[in-house]
PDB file of C-alpha atoms in Angstrom:
ATOM      1  CA  UNK A   1       3.930  34.599  51.834  1.00 48.00           C
ATOM      2  CA  UNK A   2       3.121  31.523  50.112  1.00 49.00           C
ATOM      3  CA  UNK A   3      -0.138  32.696  50.748  1.00 43.00           C
ATOM      4  CA  UNK A   4       0.276  36.153  50.742  1.00 47.00           C
ATOM      5  CA  UNK A   5       1.191  35.190  46.974  1.00 49.00           C
ATOM      6  CA  UNK A   6      -2.020  33.005  46.463  1.00 46.00           C
ATOM      7  CA  UNK A   7      -4.699  35.059  48.080  1.00 42.00           C
ATOM      8  CA  UNK A   8      -3.801  38.136  48.816  1.00 42.00           C
ATOM      9  CA  UNK A   9      -1.547  39.336  46.006  1.00 50.00           C
ATOM     10  CA  UNK A  10      -3.619  37.843  42.935  1.00 49.00           C
ATOM     11  CA  UNK A  11      -7.508  39.166  44.272  1.00 42.00           C
ATOM     12  CA  UNK A  12      -8.642  38.372  40.190  1.00 47.00           C
ATOM     13  CA  UNK A  13      -7.541  38.888  37.052  1.00 47.00           C
ATOM     14  CA  UNK A  14      -3.416  38.171  37.527  1.00 47.00           C
ATOM     15  CA  UNK A  15      -1.406  41.513  37.607  1.00 51.00           C
ATOM     16  CA  UNK A  16       2.245  41.601  37.823  1.00 54.00           C
ATOM     17  CA  UNK A  17       2.692  44.854  40.147  1.00 67.00           C
ATOM     18  CA  UNK A  18       1.296  44.008  43.662  1.00 76.00           C
ATOM     19  CA  UNK A  19       3.677  40.734  42.810  1.00 78.00           C
ATOM     20  CA  UNK A  20       6.657  42.283  41.843  1.00 80.00           C
ATOM     21  CA  UNK A  21       5.829  44.774  44.998  1.00 82.00           C
ATOM     22  CA  UNK A  22       5.757  41.769  47.736  1.00 83.00           C
ATOM     23  CA  UNK A  23       9.237  40.698  45.923  1.00 86.00           C
ATOM     24  CA  UNK A  24      10.722  44.358  46.632  1.00 87.00           C
ATOM     25  CA  UNK A  25       9.131  43.904  50.030  1.00 86.00           C
ATOM     26  CA  UNK A  26      10.414  40.932  50.834  1.00 87.00           C
ATOM     27  CA  UNK A  27      14.191  41.676  49.847  1.00 89.00           C
ATOM     28  CA  UNK A  28      14.137  44.585  51.381  1.00 90.00           C
ATOM     29  CA  UNK A  29      12.871  42.841  54.497  1.00 91.00           C
ATOM     30  CA  UNK A  30      15.647  40.705  54.067  1.00 89.00           C
ATOM     31  CA  UNK A  31      13.322  37.319  53.710  1.00 89.00           C
ATOM     32  CA  UNK A  32      14.533  34.587  51.718  1.00 89.00           C
ATOM     33  CA  UNK A  33      12.118  33.785  48.474  1.00 90.00           C
ATOM     34  CA  UNK A  34      12.629  30.091  48.033  1.00 91.00           C
ATOM     35  CA  UNK A  35      11.896  28.021  44.982  1.00 91.00           C
ATOM     36  CA  UNK A  36       8.703  27.430  45.716  1.00 91.00           C
ATOM     37  CA  UNK A  37       7.974  30.508  46.768  1.00 91.00           C
ATOM     38  CA  UNK A  38       8.732  31.451  43.273  1.00 92.00           C
ATOM     39  CA  UNK A  39       6.442  27.594  41.699  1.00 91.00           C
ATOM     40  CA  UNK A  40       3.194  29.890  43.686  1.00 89.00           C
ATOM     41  CA  UNK A  41       3.676  32.669  42.299  1.00 88.00           C
ATOM     42  CA  UNK A  42       3.965  31.202  38.398  1.00 91.00           C
ATOM     43  CA  UNK A  43       1.237  28.564  38.820  1.00 91.00           C
ATOM     44  CA  UNK A  44      -1.092  31.052  40.639  1.00 88.00           C
ATOM     45  CA  UNK A  45      -0.181  33.908  37.129  1.00 89.00           C
ATOM     46  CA  UNK A  46      -0.163  31.290  34.831  1.00 91.00           C
ATOM     47  CA  UNK A  47      -3.698  29.573  36.163  1.00 89.00           C
ATOM     48  CA  UNK A  48      -5.009  33.403  36.011  1.00 88.00           C
ATOM     49  CA  UNK A  49      -3.495  33.952  32.106  1.00 90.00           C
ATOM     50  CA  UNK A  50      -1.617  35.920  33.379  1.00 89.00           C
ATOM     51  CA  UNK A  51       1.080  35.357  30.785  1.00 92.00           C
ATOM     52  CA  UNK A  52       3.121  38.346  30.529  1.00 90.00           C
ATOM     53  CA  UNK A  53       3.343  38.913  34.204  1.00 89.00           C
ATOM     54  CA  UNK A  54       4.781  35.167  34.969  1.00 91.00           C
ATOM     55  CA  UNK A  55       7.200  35.758  32.167  1.00 91.00           C
ATOM     56  CA  UNK A  56       7.745  39.088  34.776  1.00 90.00           C
ATOM     57  CA  UNK A  57       8.009  36.885  38.117  1.00 91.00           C
ATOM     58  CA  UNK A  58      10.854  34.578  36.161  1.00 92.00           C
ATOM     59  CA  UNK A  59      13.023  37.778  35.528  1.00 92.00           C
ATOM     60  CA  UNK A  60      12.999  38.313  39.462  1.00 92.00           C
ATOM     61  CA  UNK A  61      13.786  34.600  40.025  1.00 93.00           C
ATOM     62  CA  UNK A  62      16.327  35.402  38.382  1.00 92.00           C
ATOM     63  CA  UNK A  63      17.587  38.383  39.692  1.00 92.00           C
ATOM     64  CA  UNK A  64      17.864  36.707  43.423  1.00 93.00           C
ATOM     65  CA  UNK A  65      19.947  33.805  41.508  1.00 93.00           C
ATOM     66  CA  UNK A  66      17.139  31.302  42.702  1.00 93.00           C
ATOM     67  CA  UNK A  67      17.579  27.879  40.188  1.00 90.00           C
ATOM     68  CA  UNK A  68      14.092  26.970  38.707  1.00 90.00           C
ATOM     69  CA  UNK A  69      12.146  24.116  39.098  1.00 90.00           C
ATOM     70  CA  UNK A  70      10.799  22.308  36.601  1.00 91.00           C
ATOM     71  CA  UNK A  71       7.600  24.094  37.552  1.00 92.00           C
ATOM     72  CA  UNK A  72       8.142  27.703  37.052  1.00 93.00           C
ATOM     73  CA  UNK A  73      10.046  26.577  33.727  1.00 93.00           C
ATOM     74  CA  UNK A  74       7.157  25.033  32.705  1.00 94.00           C
ATOM     75  CA  UNK A  75       5.184  27.687  33.641  1.00 94.00           C
ATOM     76  CA  UNK A  76       7.619  30.095  31.611  1.00 94.00           C
ATOM     77  CA  UNK A  77       6.969  28.366  28.177  1.00 95.00           C
ATOM     78  CA  UNK A  78       3.251  28.384  28.729  1.00 94.00           C
ATOM     79  CA  UNK A  79       3.706  31.987  29.388  1.00 95.00           C
ATOM     80  CA  UNK A  80       5.958  32.911  26.023  1.00 95.00           C
ATOM     81  CA  UNK A  81       4.037  30.868  23.577  1.00 95.00           C
ATOM     82  CA  UNK A  82       0.749  32.606  24.994  1.00 95.00           C
ATOM     83  CA  UNK A  83       1.991  36.317  24.753  1.00 94.00           C
ATOM     84  CA  UNK A  84       3.951  35.322  20.853  1.00 93.00           C
ATOM     85  CA  UNK A  85       7.429  35.089  22.233  1.00 95.00           C
ATOM     86  CA  UNK A  86       8.436  31.789  20.453  1.00 96.00           C
ATOM     87  CA  UNK A  87      11.890  32.243  20.671  1.00 96.00           C
ATOM     88  CA  UNK A  88      12.353  32.929  24.133  1.00 94.00           C
ATOM     89  CA  UNK A  89      10.508  29.946  24.844  1.00 95.00           C
ATOM     90  CA  UNK A  90      12.713  27.715  22.850  1.00 95.00           C
ATOM     91  CA  UNK A  91      15.950  29.403  24.189  1.00 93.00           C
ATOM     92  CA  UNK A  92      14.656  28.067  27.796  1.00 91.00           C
ATOM     93  CA  UNK A  93      15.240  24.701  26.518  1.00 91.00           C
ATOM     94  CA  UNK A  94      19.022  25.760  25.475  1.00 88.00           C
ATOM     95  CA  UNK A  95      19.690  27.351  28.832  1.00 89.00           C
ATOM     96  CA  UNK A  96      18.708  24.945  30.739  1.00 88.00           C
ATOM     97  CA  UNK A  97      19.961  21.327  31.358  1.00 86.00           C
ATOM     98  CA  UNK A  98      18.132  18.186  31.700  1.00 87.00           C
ATOM     99  CA  UNK A  99      18.980  18.070  35.804  1.00 83.00           C
ATOM    100  CA  UNK A 100      17.330  21.725  35.574  1.00 84.00           C
ATOM    101  CA  UNK A 101      14.673  20.655  33.330  1.00 88.00           C
ATOM    102  CA  UNK A 102      12.437  17.810  33.180  1.00 88.00           C
ATOM    103  CA  UNK A 103       9.241  19.278  30.930  1.00 91.00           C
ATOM    104  CA  UNK A 104       6.413  16.459  30.560  1.00 92.00           C
ATOM    105  CA  UNK A 105       5.541  15.888  26.382  1.00 93.00           C
ATOM    106  CA  UNK A 106       2.225  18.390  27.463  1.00 93.00           C
ATOM    107  CA  UNK A 107       4.738  21.243  27.606  1.00 94.00           C
ATOM    108  CA  UNK A 108       6.568  19.779  24.124  1.00 96.00           C
ATOM    109  CA  UNK A 109       3.156  19.216  22.537  1.00 96.00           C
ATOM    110  CA  UNK A 110       1.909  22.915  23.386  1.00 95.00           C
ATOM    111  CA  UNK A 111       5.153  24.558  22.120  1.00 96.00           C
ATOM    112  CA  UNK A 112       5.611  22.258  19.415  1.00 97.00           C
ATOM    113  CA  UNK A 113       1.554  23.214  18.023  1.00 97.00           C
ATOM    114  CA  UNK A 114       3.477  27.126  18.241  1.00 97.00           C
ATOM    115  CA  UNK A 115       5.781  25.880  15.893  1.00 97.00           C
ATOM    116  CA  UNK A 116       4.097  24.194  13.838  1.00 97.00           C
ATOM    117  CA  UNK A 117       1.196  27.188  12.993  1.00 96.00           C
ATOM    118  CA  UNK A 118       4.618  28.953  12.280  1.00 96.00           C
ATOM    119  CA  UNK A 119       5.924  26.431   9.958  1.00 97.00           C
ATOM    120  CA  UNK A 120       9.407  25.855  11.331  1.00 97.00           C
ATOM    121  CA  UNK A 121      10.396  22.955  11.120  1.00 97.00           C
ATOM    122  CA  UNK A 122      13.772  23.004  11.891  1.00 97.00           C
ATOM    123  CA  UNK A 123      13.048  24.215  15.693  1.00 97.00           C
ATOM    124  CA  UNK A 124      10.410  21.065  15.305  1.00 97.00           C
ATOM    125  CA  UNK A 125      12.693  18.814  15.276  1.00 97.00           C
ATOM    126  CA  UNK A 126      15.737  20.590  17.501  1.00 96.00           C
ATOM    127  CA  UNK A 127      12.479  20.136  20.076  1.00 96.00           C
ATOM    128  CA  UNK A 128      11.920  16.217  19.430  1.00 96.00           C
ATOM    129  CA  UNK A 129      15.849  15.534  20.002  1.00 95.00           C
ATOM    130  CA  UNK A 130      15.684  17.792  22.571  1.00 95.00           C
ATOM    131  CA  UNK A 131      12.701  15.528  24.282  1.00 94.00           C
ATOM    132  CA  UNK A 132      15.018  12.334  23.521  1.00 92.00           C
ATOM    133  CA  UNK A 133      18.105  14.235  25.253  1.00 92.00           C
ATOM    134  CA  UNK A 134      16.182  15.443  28.456  1.00 92.00           C
ATOM    135  CA  UNK A 135      14.472  11.573  28.503  1.00 91.00           C
ATOM    136  CA  UNK A 136      10.612  12.279  27.869  1.00 92.00           C
ATOM    137  CA  UNK A 137       9.058   9.827  25.844  1.00 90.00           C
ATOM    138  CA  UNK A 138       8.148  10.544  23.040  1.00 92.00           C
ATOM    139  CA  UNK A 139       4.476   9.372  21.796  1.00 92.00           C
ATOM    140  CA  UNK A 140       3.143   8.847  18.778  1.00 94.00           C
ATOM    141  CA  UNK A 141       0.912  12.097  19.292  1.00 95.00           C
ATOM    142  CA  UNK A 142       4.194  14.909  19.439  1.00 95.00           C
ATOM    143  CA  UNK A 143       6.035  12.479  16.486  1.00 97.00           C
ATOM    144  CA  UNK A 144       3.840  13.612  14.371  1.00 97.00           C
ATOM    145  CA  UNK A 145       3.752  17.004  15.008  1.00 97.00           C
ATOM    146  CA  UNK A 146       7.038  17.000  13.664  1.00 98.00           C
ATOM    147  CA  UNK A 147       6.756  14.886  11.116  1.00 98.00           C
ATOM    148  CA  UNK A 148       3.285  17.199  10.184  1.00 98.00           C
ATOM    149  CA  UNK A 149       5.492  20.488  11.143  1.00 98.00           C
ATOM    150  CA  UNK A 150       8.398  19.135   8.962  1.00 98.00           C
ATOM    151  CA  UNK A 151       5.840  17.926   5.842  1.00 98.00           C
ATOM    152  CA  UNK A 152       4.711  21.828   5.935  1.00 97.00           C
ATOM    153  CA  UNK A 153       7.988  23.072   6.079  1.00 97.00           C
ATOM    154  CA  UNK A 154       8.928  21.463   3.017  1.00 96.00           C
ATOM    155  CA  UNK A 155      10.411  18.487   4.033  1.00 97.00           C
ATOM    156  CA  UNK A 156       8.601  15.883   3.284  1.00 96.00           C
ATOM    157  CA  UNK A 157      11.462  13.407   2.442  1.00 97.00           C
ATOM    158  CA  UNK A 158      13.170  13.557   6.047  1.00 97.00           C
ATOM    159  CA  UNK A 159       9.473  13.695   7.624  1.00 98.00           C
ATOM    160  CA  UNK A 160       9.531  10.119   5.930  1.00 98.00           C
ATOM    161  CA  UNK A 161      12.739   9.008   6.488  1.00 97.00           C
ATOM    162  CA  UNK A 162      12.390   9.828  10.357  1.00 97.00           C
ATOM    163  CA  UNK A 163       9.118   7.576   9.821  1.00 97.00           C
ATOM    164  CA  UNK A 164      10.900   4.817   8.828  1.00 97.00           C
ATOM    165  CA  UNK A 165      12.790   5.410  11.266  1.00 96.00           C
ATOM    166  CA  UNK A 166      11.266   5.009  14.182  1.00 95.00           C
ATOM    167  CA  UNK A 167       8.918   2.169  12.848  1.00 94.00           C
ATOM    168  CA  UNK A 168      12.154   0.392  12.743  1.00 94.00           C
ATOM    169  CA  UNK A 169      13.170   1.416  16.431  1.00 90.00           C
ATOM    170  CA  UNK A 170      10.542  -1.231  17.541  1.00 82.00           C
ATOM    171  CA  UNK A 171       9.602   0.908  20.198  1.00 82.00           C
ATOM    172  CA  UNK A 172       5.684   0.117  21.223  1.00 80.00           C
ATOM    173  CA  UNK A 173       3.366   3.121  20.075  1.00 85.00           C
ATOM    174  CA  UNK A 174       6.379   5.075  18.234  1.00 89.00           C
ATOM    175  CA  UNK A 175       4.262   5.473  14.700  1.00 95.00           C
ATOM    176  CA  UNK A 176       0.386   4.899  13.523  1.00 96.00           C
ATOM    177  CA  UNK A 177      -1.278   5.943  11.128  1.00 96.00           C
ATOM    178  CA  UNK A 178      -1.579   9.576  10.972  1.00 97.00           C
ATOM    179  CA  UNK A 179       3.224   8.929  10.936  1.00 97.00           C
ATOM    180  CA  UNK A 180       1.868   6.474   7.859  1.00 97.00           C
ATOM    181  CA  UNK A 181      -0.035   9.298   5.979  1.00 97.00           C
ATOM    182  CA  UNK A 182       2.524  12.153   6.444  1.00 98.00           C
ATOM    183  CA  UNK A 183       5.204   9.886   5.124  1.00 98.00           C
ATOM    184  CA  UNK A 184       2.842   8.950   2.176  1.00 98.00           C
ATOM    185  CA  UNK A 185       2.436  12.063   1.515  1.00 97.00           C
ATOM    186  CA  UNK A 186       5.666  13.174   2.122  1.00 97.00           C
ATOM    187  CA  UNK A 187       7.381  10.756  -0.753  1.00 97.00           C
ATOM    188  CA  UNK A 188       4.631  11.952  -2.927  1.00 97.00           C
ATOM    189  CA  UNK A 189       5.526  15.292  -2.941  1.00 96.00           C
ATOM    190  CA  UNK A 190       9.492  14.153  -3.531  1.00 96.00           C
ATOM    191  CA  UNK A 191       8.522  12.494  -6.440  1.00 95.00           C
ATOM    192  CA  UNK A 192       8.667   9.051  -4.980  1.00 96.00           C
ATOM    193  CA  UNK A 193       5.688   7.086  -5.411  1.00 96.00           C
ATOM    194  CA  UNK A 194       6.544   4.424  -5.723  1.00 96.00           C
ATOM    195  CA  UNK A 195       8.111   4.540  -2.575  1.00 97.00           C
ATOM    196  CA  UNK A 196       5.157   5.712  -0.614  1.00 97.00           C
ATOM    197  CA  UNK A 197       3.567   2.519  -2.696  1.00 97.00           C
ATOM    198  CA  UNK A 198       5.941   0.293  -0.200  1.00 97.00           C
ATOM    199  CA  UNK A 199       5.139   2.000   3.108  1.00 97.00           C
ATOM    200  CA  UNK A 200       1.396   0.994   2.480  1.00 97.00           C
ATOM    201  CA  UNK A 201       2.485  -2.006   1.970  1.00 97.00           C
ATOM    202  CA  UNK A 202       4.666  -2.838   4.528  1.00 96.00           C
ATOM    203  CA  UNK A 203       2.103  -1.418   6.791  1.00 96.00           C
ATOM    204  CA  UNK A 204      -0.980  -3.992   5.790  1.00 96.00           C
ATOM    205  CA  UNK A 205       1.075  -6.638   5.924  1.00 95.00           C
ATOM    206  CA  UNK A 206       2.759  -5.952   9.422  1.00 93.00           C
ATOM    207  CA  UNK A 207      -0.673  -4.770  11.299  1.00 92.00           C
ATOM    208  CA  UNK A 208       1.170  -3.304  13.723  1.00 89.00           C
ATOM    209  CA  UNK A 209      -1.281  -0.468  13.533  1.00 91.00           C
ATOM    210  CA  UNK A 210      -4.638  -0.022  11.623  1.00 91.00           C
ATOM    211  CA  UNK A 211      -4.855   1.410   8.341  1.00 94.00           C
ATOM    212  CA  UNK A 212      -7.200   3.721   7.649  1.00 93.00           C
ATOM    213  CA  UNK A 213      -9.741   5.079   4.648  1.00 95.00           C
ATOM    214  CA  UNK A 214      -7.660   8.079   4.662  1.00 95.00           C
ATOM    215  CA  UNK A 215      -4.671   6.008   3.602  1.00 96.00           C
ATOM    216  CA  UNK A 216      -6.523   4.376   1.155  1.00 97.00           C
ATOM    217  CA  UNK A 217      -7.350   7.426  -0.749  1.00 97.00           C
ATOM    218  CA  UNK A 218      -3.357   8.173  -0.879  1.00 97.00           C
ATOM    219  CA  UNK A 219      -3.901   5.563  -3.649  1.00 97.00           C
ATOM    220  CA  UNK A 220      -5.027   7.673  -6.069  1.00 96.00           C
ATOM    221  CA  UNK A 221      -2.215  10.304  -5.572  1.00 96.00           C
ATOM    222  CA  UNK A 222       0.535   7.349  -5.609  1.00 97.00           C
ATOM    223  CA  UNK A 223      -0.808   5.865  -9.485  1.00 96.00           C
ATOM    224  CA  UNK A 224      -1.187   9.906 -10.780  1.00 96.00           C
ATOM    225  CA  UNK A 225       2.311  10.411  -9.790  1.00 95.00           C
ATOM    226  CA  UNK A 226       3.986   7.455 -10.632  1.00 95.00           C
ATOM    227  CA  UNK A 227       6.447   7.301 -13.435  1.00 94.00           C
ATOM    228  CA  UNK A 228       5.925   4.505 -16.171  1.00 94.00           C
ATOM    229  CA  UNK A 229       8.743   1.920 -14.921  1.00 93.00           C
ATOM    230  CA  UNK A 230       7.481   2.080 -11.348  1.00 95.00           C
ATOM    231  CA  UNK A 231       3.993   1.107 -11.880  1.00 95.00           C
ATOM    232  CA  UNK A 232       4.861  -2.854 -12.220  1.00 95.00           C
ATOM    233  CA  UNK A 233       6.366  -2.732  -8.729  1.00 95.00           C
ATOM    234  CA  UNK A 234       3.571  -0.444  -7.418  1.00 96.00           C
ATOM    235  CA  UNK A 235       0.885  -2.902  -9.215  1.00 96.00           C
ATOM    236  CA  UNK A 236       2.693  -5.894  -6.970  1.00 96.00           C
ATOM    237  CA  UNK A 237       2.691  -3.358  -3.745  1.00 96.00           C
ATOM    238  CA  UNK A 238      -1.354  -2.907  -4.636  1.00 96.00           C
ATOM    239  CA  UNK A 239      -2.150  -6.251  -4.901  1.00 96.00           C
ATOM    240  CA  UNK A 240      -0.120  -8.253  -1.819  1.00 96.00           C
ATOM    241  CA  UNK A 241      -2.952  -6.099   0.012  1.00 96.00           C
ATOM    242  CA  UNK A 242      -6.115  -7.164  -0.922  1.00 95.00           C
ATOM    243  CA  UNK A 243      -8.017  -9.349   1.289  1.00 94.00           C
ATOM    244  CA  UNK A 244      -6.692  -7.014   3.986  1.00 92.00           C
ATOM    245  CA  UNK A 245      -9.276  -4.587   5.298  1.00 90.00           C
ATOM    246  CA  UNK A 246     -12.350  -3.301   5.112  1.00 92.00           C
ATOM    247  CA  UNK A 247     -15.130  -2.679   2.188  1.00 95.00           C
ATOM    248  CA  UNK A 248     -14.363   0.624   2.273  1.00 96.00           C
ATOM    249  CA  UNK A 249     -11.205   0.928   1.909  1.00 96.00           C
ATOM    250  CA  UNK A 250     -11.396  -2.654  -0.381  1.00 96.00           C
ATOM    251  CA  UNK A 251     -12.953  -0.656  -3.004  1.00 97.00           C
ATOM    252  CA  UNK A 252     -10.557   2.242  -2.924  1.00 97.00           C
ATOM    253  CA  UNK A 253      -7.800  -0.217  -3.582  1.00 97.00           C
ATOM    254  CA  UNK A 254      -9.106  -1.832  -6.387  1.00 97.00           C
ATOM    255  CA  UNK A 255     -10.399   1.521  -8.221  1.00 97.00           C
ATOM    256  CA  UNK A 256      -6.005   2.503  -7.450  1.00 97.00           C
ATOM    257  CA  UNK A 257      -5.745  -0.905  -9.488  1.00 97.00           C
ATOM    258  CA  UNK A 258      -8.463  -0.623 -11.921  1.00 97.00           C
ATOM    259  CA  UNK A 259      -6.821   2.569 -12.561  1.00 96.00           C
ATOM    260  CA  UNK A 260      -3.081   1.538 -12.860  1.00 97.00           C
ATOM    261  CA  UNK A 261      -3.572  -1.461 -15.319  1.00 96.00           C
ATOM    262  CA  UNK A 262      -5.493   1.314 -17.985  1.00 95.00           C
ATOM    263  CA  UNK A 263      -2.446   3.052 -17.058  1.00 95.00           C
ATOM    264  CA  UNK A 264       0.197   0.740 -18.133  1.00 94.00           C
ATOM    265  CA  UNK A 265      -1.618  -0.734 -20.617  1.00 92.00           C
ATOM    266  CA  UNK A 266      -1.839   2.067 -21.952  1.00 92.00           C
ATOM    267  CA  UNK A 267       2.158   2.349 -21.269  1.00 88.00           C
ATOM    268  CA  UNK A 268       2.620  -0.795 -23.450  1.00 85.00           C
ATOM    269  CA  UNK A 269       0.530   0.272 -27.030  1.00 83.00           C
ATOM    270  CA  UNK A 270       2.478   3.186 -26.702  1.00 80.00           C
ATOM    271  CA  UNK A 271       5.132   1.400 -26.440  1.00 68.00           C
ATOM    272  CA  UNK A 272       3.838  -1.321 -29.312  1.00 69.00           C
ATOM    273  CA  UNK A 273       3.430   1.276 -31.236  1.00 61.00           C
ATOM    274  CA  UNK A 274       6.822   2.817 -31.675  1.00 58.00           C
ATOM    275  CA  UNK A 275       8.410   0.117 -31.881  1.00 54.00           C
ATOM    276  CA  UNK A 276       5.819  -1.081 -35.274  1.00 49.00           C
ATOM    277  CA  UNK A 277       7.128   2.704 -36.629  1.00 55.00           C
ATOM    278  CA  UNK A 278      10.656   1.711 -35.627  1.00 53.00           C
ATOM    279  CA  UNK A 279       9.955  -1.192 -37.771  1.00 47.00           C
ATOM    280  CA  UNK A 280       8.262   0.382 -41.297  1.00 44.00           C
ATOM    281  CA  UNK A 281      11.394   3.808 -40.989  1.00 52.00           C
ATOM    282  CA  UNK A 282      13.832   0.370 -40.708  1.00 49.00           C
TER     283      UNK A 282
END
């Protein structure tokens, strides 16, 4: 029946009707349908982009009360996402225990991309927690997708806090330059540019990963949105970063420092003028 499932039932485009008829015939003839049988069916349907058909086959698996394997469940996740049933795909993670379903990081990434497109930050965070609960090693690419979805959902401050937690965990490859950029953008949007300056300073001094040109371009936003009371601290952070990066990055750093110096001069002039007026009035 394995050969029939792959060769006889699925010539050309994937079709669920012949496959379901085969399953009905097997039921009527008393032929067992194993988890391996359903694995073959699910993979064949998914491979031929018969996503709705794969979902239909999974229903037959449940009807037979066959325990799904990780492969079958992974095919179902892909199929449900492809047909637009993201909630159905998420539900599978909630109903199948870790010992039943341990998806690959690729399966998580596939679903996370759909959640990012739908701006579903809370669900992306839940999926990240699920991966860790199942013992799946989360790489920086997957982690960054979660951070980006949180940022897109208006939860940039939370994304920044997650970056710091992952960075401080010491796990190799837990964060990278993209993680840093997302965290900095989140802090600037949350009106904490001084904290964003602290993040880039720490990253440059630590040298755990390469800080790229895009990161240095964010310095302009940090300076523009800085409050007068934090400008001295931001300037100190920028000074510590000098001479540690490529020429293009250094140029952006110097431009940010020059603009910040002019803003500080204006702050001082305004403060001096206000003191003078107070003296005259006195």
